[in-house]
CSV table of C-alpha atoms in Angstrom, one decimal:
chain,number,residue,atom,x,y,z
A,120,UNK,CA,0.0,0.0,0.0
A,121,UNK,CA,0.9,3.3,-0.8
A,122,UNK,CA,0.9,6.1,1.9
A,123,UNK,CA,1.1,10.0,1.1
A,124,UNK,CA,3.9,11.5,2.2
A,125,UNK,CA,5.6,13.6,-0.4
A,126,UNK,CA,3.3,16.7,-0.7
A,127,UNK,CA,4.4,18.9,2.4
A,128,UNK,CA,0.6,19.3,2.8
A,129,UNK,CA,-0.6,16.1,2.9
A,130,UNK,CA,-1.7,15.0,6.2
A,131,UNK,CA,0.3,12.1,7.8
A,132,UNK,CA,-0.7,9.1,8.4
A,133,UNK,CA,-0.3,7.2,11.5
A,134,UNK,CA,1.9,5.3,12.3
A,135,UNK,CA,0.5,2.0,12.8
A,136,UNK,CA,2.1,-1.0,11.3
A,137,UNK,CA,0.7,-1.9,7.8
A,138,UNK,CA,0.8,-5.8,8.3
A,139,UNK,CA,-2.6,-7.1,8.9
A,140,UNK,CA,-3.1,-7.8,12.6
A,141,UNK,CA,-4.4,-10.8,14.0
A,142,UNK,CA,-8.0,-10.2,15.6
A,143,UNK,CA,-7.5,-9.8,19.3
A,144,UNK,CA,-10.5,-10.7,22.2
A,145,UNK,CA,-13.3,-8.9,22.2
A,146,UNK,CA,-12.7,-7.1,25.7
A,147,UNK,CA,-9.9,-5.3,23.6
A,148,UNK,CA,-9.7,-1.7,23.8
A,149,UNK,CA,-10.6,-0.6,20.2
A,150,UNK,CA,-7.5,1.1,19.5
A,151,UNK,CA,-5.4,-2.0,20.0
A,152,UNK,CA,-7.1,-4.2,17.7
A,153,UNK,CA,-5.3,-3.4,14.3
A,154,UNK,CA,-6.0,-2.6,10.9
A,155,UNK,CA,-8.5,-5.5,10.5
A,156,UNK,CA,-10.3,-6.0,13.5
A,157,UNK,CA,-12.3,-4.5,15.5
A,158,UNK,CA,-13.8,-4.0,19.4
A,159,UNK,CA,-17.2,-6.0,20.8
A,160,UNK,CA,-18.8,-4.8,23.7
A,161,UNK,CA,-16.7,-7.4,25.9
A,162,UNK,CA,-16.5,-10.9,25.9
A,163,UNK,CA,-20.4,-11.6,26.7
A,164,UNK,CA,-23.1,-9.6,24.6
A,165,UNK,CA,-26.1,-9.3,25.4
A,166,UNK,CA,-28.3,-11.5,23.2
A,167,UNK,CA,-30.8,-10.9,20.4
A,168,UNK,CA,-28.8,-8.2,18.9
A,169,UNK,CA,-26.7,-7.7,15.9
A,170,UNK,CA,-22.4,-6.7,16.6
A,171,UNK,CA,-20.2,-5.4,13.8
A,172,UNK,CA,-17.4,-4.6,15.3
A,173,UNK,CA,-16.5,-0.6,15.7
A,174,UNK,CA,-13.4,0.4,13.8
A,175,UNK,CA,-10.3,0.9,15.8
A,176,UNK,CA,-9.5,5.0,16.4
A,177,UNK,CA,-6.8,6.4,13.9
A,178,UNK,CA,-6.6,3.3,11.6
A,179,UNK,CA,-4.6,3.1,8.9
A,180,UNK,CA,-4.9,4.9,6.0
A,181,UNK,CA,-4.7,4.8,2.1
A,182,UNK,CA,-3.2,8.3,0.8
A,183,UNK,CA,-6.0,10.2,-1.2
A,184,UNK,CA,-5.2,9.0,-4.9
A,185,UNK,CA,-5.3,5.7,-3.5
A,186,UNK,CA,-7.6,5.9,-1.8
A,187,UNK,CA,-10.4,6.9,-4.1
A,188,UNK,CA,-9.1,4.7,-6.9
A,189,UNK,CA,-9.9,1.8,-3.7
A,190,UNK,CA,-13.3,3.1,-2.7
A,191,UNK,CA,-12.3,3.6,0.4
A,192,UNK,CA,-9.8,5.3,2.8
A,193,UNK,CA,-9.2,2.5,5.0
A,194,UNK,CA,-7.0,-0.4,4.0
A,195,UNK,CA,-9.1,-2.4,7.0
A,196,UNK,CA,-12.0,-2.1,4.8
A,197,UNK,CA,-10.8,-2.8,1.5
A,198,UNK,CA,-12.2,-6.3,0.7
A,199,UNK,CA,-12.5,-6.4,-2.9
A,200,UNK,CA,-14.8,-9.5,-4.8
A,201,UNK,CA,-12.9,-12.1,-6.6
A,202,UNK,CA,-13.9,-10.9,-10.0
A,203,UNK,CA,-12.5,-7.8,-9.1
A,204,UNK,CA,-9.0,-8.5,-8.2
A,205,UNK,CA,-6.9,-7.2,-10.7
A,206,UNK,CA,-4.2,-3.9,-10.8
A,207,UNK,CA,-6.0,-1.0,-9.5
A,208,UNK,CA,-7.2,1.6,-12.4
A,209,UNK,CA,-4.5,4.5,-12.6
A,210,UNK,CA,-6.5,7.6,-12.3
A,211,UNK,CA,-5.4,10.2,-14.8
A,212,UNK,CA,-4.1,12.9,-12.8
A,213,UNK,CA,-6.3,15.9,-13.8
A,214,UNK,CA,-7.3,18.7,-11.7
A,215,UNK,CA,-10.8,17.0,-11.5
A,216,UNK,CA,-9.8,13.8,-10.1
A,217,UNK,CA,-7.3,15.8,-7.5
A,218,UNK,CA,-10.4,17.3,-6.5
A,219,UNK,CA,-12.5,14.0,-6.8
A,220,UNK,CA,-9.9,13.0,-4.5
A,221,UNK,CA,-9.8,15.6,-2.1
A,222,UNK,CA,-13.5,15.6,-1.3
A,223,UNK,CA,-13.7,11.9,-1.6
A,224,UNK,CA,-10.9,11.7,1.7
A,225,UNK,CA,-13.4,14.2,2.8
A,226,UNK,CA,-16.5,11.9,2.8
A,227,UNK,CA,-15.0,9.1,4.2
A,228,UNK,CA,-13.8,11.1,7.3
A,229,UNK,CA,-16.5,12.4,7.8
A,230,UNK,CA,-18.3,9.0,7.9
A,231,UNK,CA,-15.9,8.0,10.1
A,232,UNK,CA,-16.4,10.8,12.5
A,233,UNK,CA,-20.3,10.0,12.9
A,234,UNK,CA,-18.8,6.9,14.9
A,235,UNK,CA,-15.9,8.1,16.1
A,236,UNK,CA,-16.0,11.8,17.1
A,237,UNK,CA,-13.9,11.9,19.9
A,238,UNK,CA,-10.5,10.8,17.2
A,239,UNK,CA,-8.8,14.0,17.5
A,240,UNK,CA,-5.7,12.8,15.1
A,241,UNK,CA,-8.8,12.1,12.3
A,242,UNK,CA,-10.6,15.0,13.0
A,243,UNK,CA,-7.5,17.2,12.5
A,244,UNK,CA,-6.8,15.5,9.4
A,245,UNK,CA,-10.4,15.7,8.2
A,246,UNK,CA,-10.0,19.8,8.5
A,247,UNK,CA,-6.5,20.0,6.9
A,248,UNK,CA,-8.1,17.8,3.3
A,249,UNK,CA,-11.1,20.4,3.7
A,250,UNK,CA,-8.7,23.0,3.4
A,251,UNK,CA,-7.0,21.3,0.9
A,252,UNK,CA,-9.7,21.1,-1.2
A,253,UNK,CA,-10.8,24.8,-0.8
A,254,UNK,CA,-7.6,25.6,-2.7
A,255,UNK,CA,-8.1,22.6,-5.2
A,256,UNK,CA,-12.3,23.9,-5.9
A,257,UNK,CA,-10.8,27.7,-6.1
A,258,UNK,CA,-8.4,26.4,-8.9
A,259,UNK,CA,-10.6,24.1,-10.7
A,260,UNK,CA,-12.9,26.9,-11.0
A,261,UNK,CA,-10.8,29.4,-12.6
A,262,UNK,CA,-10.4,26.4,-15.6
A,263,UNK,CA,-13.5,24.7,-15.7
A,264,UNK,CA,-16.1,27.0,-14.4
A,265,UNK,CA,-17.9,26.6,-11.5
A,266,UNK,CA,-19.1,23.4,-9.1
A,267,UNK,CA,-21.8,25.4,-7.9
A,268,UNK,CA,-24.4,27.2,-9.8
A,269,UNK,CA,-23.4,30.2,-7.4
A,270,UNK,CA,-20.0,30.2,-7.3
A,271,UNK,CA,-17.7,33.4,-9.1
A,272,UNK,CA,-15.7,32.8,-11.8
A,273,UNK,CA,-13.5,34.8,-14.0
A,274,UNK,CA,-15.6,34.5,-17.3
A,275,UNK,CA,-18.3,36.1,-18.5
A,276,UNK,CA,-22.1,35.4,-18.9
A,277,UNK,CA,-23.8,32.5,-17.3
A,278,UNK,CA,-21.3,29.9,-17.4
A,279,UNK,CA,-23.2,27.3,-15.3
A,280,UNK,CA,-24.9,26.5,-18.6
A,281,UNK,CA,-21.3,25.4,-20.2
A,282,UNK,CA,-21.1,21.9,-21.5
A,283,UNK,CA,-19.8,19.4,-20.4
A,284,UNK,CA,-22.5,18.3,-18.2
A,285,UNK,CA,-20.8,15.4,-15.8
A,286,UNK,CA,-22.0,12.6,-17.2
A,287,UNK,CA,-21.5,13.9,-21.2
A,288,UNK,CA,-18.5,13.0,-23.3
A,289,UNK,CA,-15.5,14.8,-21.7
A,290,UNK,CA,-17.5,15.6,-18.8
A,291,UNK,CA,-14.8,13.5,-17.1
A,292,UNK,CA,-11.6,15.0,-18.4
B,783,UNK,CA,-31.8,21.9,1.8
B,784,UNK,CA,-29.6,20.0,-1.0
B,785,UNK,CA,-27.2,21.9,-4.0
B,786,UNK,CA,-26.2,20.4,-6.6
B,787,UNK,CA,-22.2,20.1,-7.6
B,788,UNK,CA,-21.7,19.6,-11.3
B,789,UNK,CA,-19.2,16.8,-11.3
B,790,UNK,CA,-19.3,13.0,-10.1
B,791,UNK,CA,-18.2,11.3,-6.8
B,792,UNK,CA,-15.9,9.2,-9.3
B,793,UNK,CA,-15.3,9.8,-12.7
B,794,UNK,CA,-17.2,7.7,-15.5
B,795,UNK,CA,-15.8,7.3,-19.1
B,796,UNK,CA,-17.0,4.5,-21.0
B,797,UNK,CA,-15.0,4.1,-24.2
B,798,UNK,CA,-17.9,1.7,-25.9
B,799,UNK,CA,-21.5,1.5,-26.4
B,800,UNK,CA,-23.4,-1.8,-25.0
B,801,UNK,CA,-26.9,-1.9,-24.8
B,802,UNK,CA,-27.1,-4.9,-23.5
B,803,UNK,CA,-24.8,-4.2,-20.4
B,804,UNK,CA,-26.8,-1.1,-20.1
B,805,UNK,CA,-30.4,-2.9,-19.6
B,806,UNK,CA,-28.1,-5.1,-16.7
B,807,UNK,CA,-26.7,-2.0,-14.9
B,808,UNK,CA,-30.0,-0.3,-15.0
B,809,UNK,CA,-31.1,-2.0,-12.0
B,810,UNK,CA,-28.7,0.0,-9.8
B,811,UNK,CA,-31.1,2.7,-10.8
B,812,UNK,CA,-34.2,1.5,-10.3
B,813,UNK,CA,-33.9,-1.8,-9.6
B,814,UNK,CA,-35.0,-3.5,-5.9
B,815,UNK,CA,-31.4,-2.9,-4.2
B,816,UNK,CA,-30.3,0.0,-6.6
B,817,UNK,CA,-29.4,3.8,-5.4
B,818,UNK,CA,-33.1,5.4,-5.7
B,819,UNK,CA,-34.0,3.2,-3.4
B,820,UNK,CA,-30.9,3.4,-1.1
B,821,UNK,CA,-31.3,7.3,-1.0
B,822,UNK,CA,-34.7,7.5,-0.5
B,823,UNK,CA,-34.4,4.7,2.4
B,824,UNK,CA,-32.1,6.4,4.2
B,825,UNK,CA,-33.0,10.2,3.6
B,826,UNK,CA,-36.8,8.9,4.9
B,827,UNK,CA,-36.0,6.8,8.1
B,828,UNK,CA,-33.8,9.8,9.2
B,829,UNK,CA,-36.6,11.8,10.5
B,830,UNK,CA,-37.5,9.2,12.9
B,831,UNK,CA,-33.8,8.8,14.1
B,832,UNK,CA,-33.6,9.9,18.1
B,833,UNK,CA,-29.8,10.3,18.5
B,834,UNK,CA,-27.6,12.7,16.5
B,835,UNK,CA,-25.2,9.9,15.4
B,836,UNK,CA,-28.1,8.3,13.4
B,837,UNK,CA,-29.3,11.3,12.6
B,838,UNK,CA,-25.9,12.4,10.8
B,839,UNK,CA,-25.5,8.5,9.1
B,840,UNK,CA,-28.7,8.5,7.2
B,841,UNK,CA,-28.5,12.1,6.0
B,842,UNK,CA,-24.6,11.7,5.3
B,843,UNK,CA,-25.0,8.4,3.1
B,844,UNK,CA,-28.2,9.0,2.0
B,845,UNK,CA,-27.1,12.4,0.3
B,846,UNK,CA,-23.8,10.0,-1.1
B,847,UNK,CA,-26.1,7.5,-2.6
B,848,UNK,CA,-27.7,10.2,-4.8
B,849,UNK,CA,-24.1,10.7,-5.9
B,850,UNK,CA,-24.3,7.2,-6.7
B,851,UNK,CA,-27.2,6.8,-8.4
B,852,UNK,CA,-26.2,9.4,-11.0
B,853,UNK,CA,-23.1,7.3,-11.4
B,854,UNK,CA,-25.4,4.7,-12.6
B,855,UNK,CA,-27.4,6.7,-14.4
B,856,UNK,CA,-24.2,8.4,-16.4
B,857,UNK,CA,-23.1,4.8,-16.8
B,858,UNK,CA,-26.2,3.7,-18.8
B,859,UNK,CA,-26.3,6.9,-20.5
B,860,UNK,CA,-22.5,6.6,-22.2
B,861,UNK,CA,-22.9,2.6,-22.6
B,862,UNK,CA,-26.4,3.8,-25.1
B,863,UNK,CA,-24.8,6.7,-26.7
B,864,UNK,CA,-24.7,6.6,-31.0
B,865,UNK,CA,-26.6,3.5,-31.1
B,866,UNK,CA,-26.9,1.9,-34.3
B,867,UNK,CA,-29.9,0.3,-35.9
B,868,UNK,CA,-28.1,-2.7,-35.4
B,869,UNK,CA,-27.7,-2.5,-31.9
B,870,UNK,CA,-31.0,-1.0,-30.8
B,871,UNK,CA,-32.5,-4.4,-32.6
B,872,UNK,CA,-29.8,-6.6,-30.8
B,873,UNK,CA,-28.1,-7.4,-27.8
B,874,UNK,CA,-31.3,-7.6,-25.6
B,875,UNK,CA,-31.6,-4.0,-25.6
B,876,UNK,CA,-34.9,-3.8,-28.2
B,877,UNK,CA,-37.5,-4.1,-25.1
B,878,UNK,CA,-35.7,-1.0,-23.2
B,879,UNK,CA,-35.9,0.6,-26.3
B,880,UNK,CA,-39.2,0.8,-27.2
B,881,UNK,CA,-40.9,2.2,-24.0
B,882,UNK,CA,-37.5,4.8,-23.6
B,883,UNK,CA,-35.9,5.3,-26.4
B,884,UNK,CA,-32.1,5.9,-25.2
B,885,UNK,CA,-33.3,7.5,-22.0
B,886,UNK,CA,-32.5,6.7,-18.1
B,887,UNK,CA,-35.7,5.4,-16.2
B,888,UNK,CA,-35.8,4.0,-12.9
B,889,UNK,CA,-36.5,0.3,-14.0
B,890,UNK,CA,-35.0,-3.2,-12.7
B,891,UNK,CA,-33.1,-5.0,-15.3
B,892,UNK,CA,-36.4,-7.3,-15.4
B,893,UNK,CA,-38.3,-4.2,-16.3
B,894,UNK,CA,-40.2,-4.0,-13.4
B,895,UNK,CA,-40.3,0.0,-12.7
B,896,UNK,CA,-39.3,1.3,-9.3
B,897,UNK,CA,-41.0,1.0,-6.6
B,898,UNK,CA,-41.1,2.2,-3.2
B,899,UNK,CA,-42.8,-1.6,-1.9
B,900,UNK,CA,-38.5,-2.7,-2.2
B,901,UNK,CA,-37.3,-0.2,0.6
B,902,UNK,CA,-38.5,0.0,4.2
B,903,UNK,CA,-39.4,2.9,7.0
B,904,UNK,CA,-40.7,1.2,10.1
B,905,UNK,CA,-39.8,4.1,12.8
B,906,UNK,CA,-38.1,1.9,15.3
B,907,UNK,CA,-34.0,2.5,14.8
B,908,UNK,CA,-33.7,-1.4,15.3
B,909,UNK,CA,-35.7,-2.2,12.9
B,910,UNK,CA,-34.4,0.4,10.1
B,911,UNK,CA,-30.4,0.1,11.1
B,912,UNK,CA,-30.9,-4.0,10.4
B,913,UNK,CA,-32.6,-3.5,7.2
B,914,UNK,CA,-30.1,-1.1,6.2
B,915,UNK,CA,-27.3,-3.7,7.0
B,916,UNK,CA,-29.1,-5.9,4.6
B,917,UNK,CA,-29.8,-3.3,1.9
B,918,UNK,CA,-26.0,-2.6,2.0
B,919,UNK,CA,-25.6,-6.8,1.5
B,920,UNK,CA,-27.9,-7.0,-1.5
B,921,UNK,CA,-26.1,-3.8,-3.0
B,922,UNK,CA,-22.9,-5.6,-3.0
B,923,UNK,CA,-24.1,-8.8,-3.9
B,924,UNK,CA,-25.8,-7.1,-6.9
B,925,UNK,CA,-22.7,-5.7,-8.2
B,926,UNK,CA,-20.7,-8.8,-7.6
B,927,UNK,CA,-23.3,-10.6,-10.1
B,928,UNK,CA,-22.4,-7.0,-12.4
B,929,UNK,CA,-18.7,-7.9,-12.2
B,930,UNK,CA,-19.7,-11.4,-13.4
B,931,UNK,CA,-21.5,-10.9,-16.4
B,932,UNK,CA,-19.7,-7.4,-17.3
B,933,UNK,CA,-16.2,-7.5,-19.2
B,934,UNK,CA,-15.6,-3.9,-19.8
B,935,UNK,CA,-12.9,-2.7,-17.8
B,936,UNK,CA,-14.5,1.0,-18.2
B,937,UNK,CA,-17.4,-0.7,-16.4
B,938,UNK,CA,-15.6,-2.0,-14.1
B,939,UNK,CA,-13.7,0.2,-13.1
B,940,UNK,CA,-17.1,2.4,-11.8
B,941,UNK,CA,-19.0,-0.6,-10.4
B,942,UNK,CA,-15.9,-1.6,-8.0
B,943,UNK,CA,-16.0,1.7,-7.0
B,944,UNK,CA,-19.7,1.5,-5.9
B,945,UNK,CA,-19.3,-1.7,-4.6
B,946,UNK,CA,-16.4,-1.1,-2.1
B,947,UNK,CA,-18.9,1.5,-0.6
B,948,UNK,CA,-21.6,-1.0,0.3
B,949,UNK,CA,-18.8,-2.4,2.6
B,950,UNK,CA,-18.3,0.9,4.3
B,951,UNK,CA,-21.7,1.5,4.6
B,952,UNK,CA,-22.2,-2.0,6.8
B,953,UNK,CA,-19.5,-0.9,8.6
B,954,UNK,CA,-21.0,2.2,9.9
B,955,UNK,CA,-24.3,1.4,10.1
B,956,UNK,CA,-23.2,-1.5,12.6
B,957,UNK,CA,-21.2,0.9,14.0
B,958,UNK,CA,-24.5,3.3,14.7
B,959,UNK,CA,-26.3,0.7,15.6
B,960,UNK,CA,-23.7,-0.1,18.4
B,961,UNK,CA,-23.5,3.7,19.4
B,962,UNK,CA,-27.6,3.5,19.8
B,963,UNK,CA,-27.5,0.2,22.0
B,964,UNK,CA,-25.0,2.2,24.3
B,965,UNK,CA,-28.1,4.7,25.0
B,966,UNK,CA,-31.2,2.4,25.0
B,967,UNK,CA,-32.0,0.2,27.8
B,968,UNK,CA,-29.2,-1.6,29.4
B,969,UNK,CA,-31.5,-4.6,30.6
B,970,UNK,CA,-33.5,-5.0,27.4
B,971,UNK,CA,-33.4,-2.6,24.2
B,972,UNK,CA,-36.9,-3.7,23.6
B,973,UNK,CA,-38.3,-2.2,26.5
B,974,UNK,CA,-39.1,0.7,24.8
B,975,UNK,CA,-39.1,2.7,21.3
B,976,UNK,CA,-36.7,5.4,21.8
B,977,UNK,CA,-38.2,6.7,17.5
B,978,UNK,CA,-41.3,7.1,19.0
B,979,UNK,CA,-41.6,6.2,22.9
B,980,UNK,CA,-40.9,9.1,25.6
């Protein structure tokens, strides 16, 4: 796996060994239990309900690029169907799919901080991409036009209307 | 209140026309475990959602599977661009054709149209968090059966995408569902409706 590291302002990611951990017992604190595993509510849970186990704090991370080209952020949950298995699509590397990428790290943050709000090291991260991808959306802009029907941009007349709509020919360029 | 950004969650560019894959992905749109149905589950059973957690998990991917769902629909629309007369006639496509022309409609790749009888809102967060775990399952297993009979890497390359979110989605549902138990009842989490009960 790939992690980010040569763009001064990428987020870091943690340190935690890349290996995939063996699961540990359930009574586990969740932050000890690795990449692929997870905490239960100790070793006896109360019956007649459903457990998935809740993510370990700061897991592991795949940098952005990777990440979206994955489908998700976290190596732990990267478990890919059979059919599937084959060299990961390289993502042209166009000011759209660095900001596909941006907000996509985004998302799956902020997903993760529905269950987990109290991982500071993941929240900080989660506001450094958003300001990351202020910068990336301002730039975009300036050479595609705008994301939102409201935002500026340089040219004239109502450039909302310009084609390509997303999902024409070159919409994905 | 919901705005619209003008580009994709992940980017779609489908070098070939196929109908016939087309009439087989359209049941991601409207299809019984397809994104309509996903967003619309999720964006509805949030309003009966008592904690903020759940609150936040069923707007948050709700709002990302209407993302998804004009994946899909871009997908179908650039595998049935320039059709010939030769393709609308072959390839399985010909009964699509004639009620839509080259148009996206919420349909299941049987043709059955969308319907809200295939989704669920039952006002009790038990209820609703399990039968989104499930609806996350038959997503994935849907597009497992799409990487089967699909062998266009352009395809592909889209549906894996979608797919690896369905897993993510289990995850945090269980997760919320986990977060929930921690506030209900600690003898019995039956005792009471905590959607509806005071």
């Amino acid at each position: 796996m790939q992690m980010e590291n040569s763009n001064p302002n990428t987020p870091v990611t943690p340190s935690t060994p890349s290996t995939p951990s063996v699961p540990t017992t359930p009574s586990t604190p969740s932050a000890s239990c690795g990449t692929n595993a997870g905490s239960l509510p100790g070793c006896c849970a109360p019956l007649a309900f459903p457990y998935v186990p809740m993510q370990s704090t700061n897991p592991v991370r795949f940098g952005r690029m990777e990440a979206l080209q994955t489908g998700t952020l976290f190596p732990g949950l990267d478990l890919p169907f059979k059919a599937a298995i084959q060299a990961k699509t390289k993502l042209a590397n166009t000011a759209l799919v660095e900001l596909m990428a941006l907000d996509f790290a985004i998302d799956e943050l902020g997903l993760y901080l529905v269950t987990h709000a109290q991982d500071q090291e993941a929240l900080q991260l989660y506001w450094s991409y958003i300001k990351l991808a202020n910068e990336g959306r301002e730039k975009y802009q300036k050479m595609y036009g705008p994301l939102l029907q409201t935002d500026l941009t340089p040219e004239d007349g109502y450039i909302w209307l310009k084609d390509p709509w997303p999902w024409d020919e070159g919409g994905n360029d | 209140m919901f705005v619209y950004e003008k580009k994709l969650q992940y980017p779609v560019k489908i070098k070939n026309t196929n109908p016939k894959l087309a009439s087989i992905i359209i049941t991601q749109y409207g299809g019984p475990d397809g994104e309509l149905g996903a967003s619309l589950r999720y964006l509805s059973q949030r309003y009966s959602m008592p904690y903020p957690e759940l609150k936040a998990l069923l707007t948050d991917i709700g709002t990302e599977e209407l993302g998804h769902l004009e994946m899909i629909g871009t997908i179908v629309h650039q595998l049935t661009r320039n059709l010939t007369e030769e393709q609308i006639k072959t390839g399985g496509f010909d009964t699509y054709f004639v009620d839509r022309t080259a148009g996206v409609y919420p349909t299941s790749a049987s043709g059955f149209p969308w319907s809200a009888a295939s989704m669920a809102v039952k006002g009790d967060l038990i209820a609703d968090l399990t039968e989104d775990l499930a609806a996350e399952q038959k997503a994935r297993a849907t597009y497992d059966n799409i990487l089967r009979l699909s062998d266009d890497p352009d395809v592909n390359d889209a549906i894996k995408f979608l797919r690896a979110r369905e897993v993510v989605h289990f995850q945090r549902f269980g997760e919320g569902l986990r977060l929930a138990k921690d506030k209900m009842d600690e003898k019995n989490v039956y005792f009471l409706n905590p959607s509806f009960d005071q």
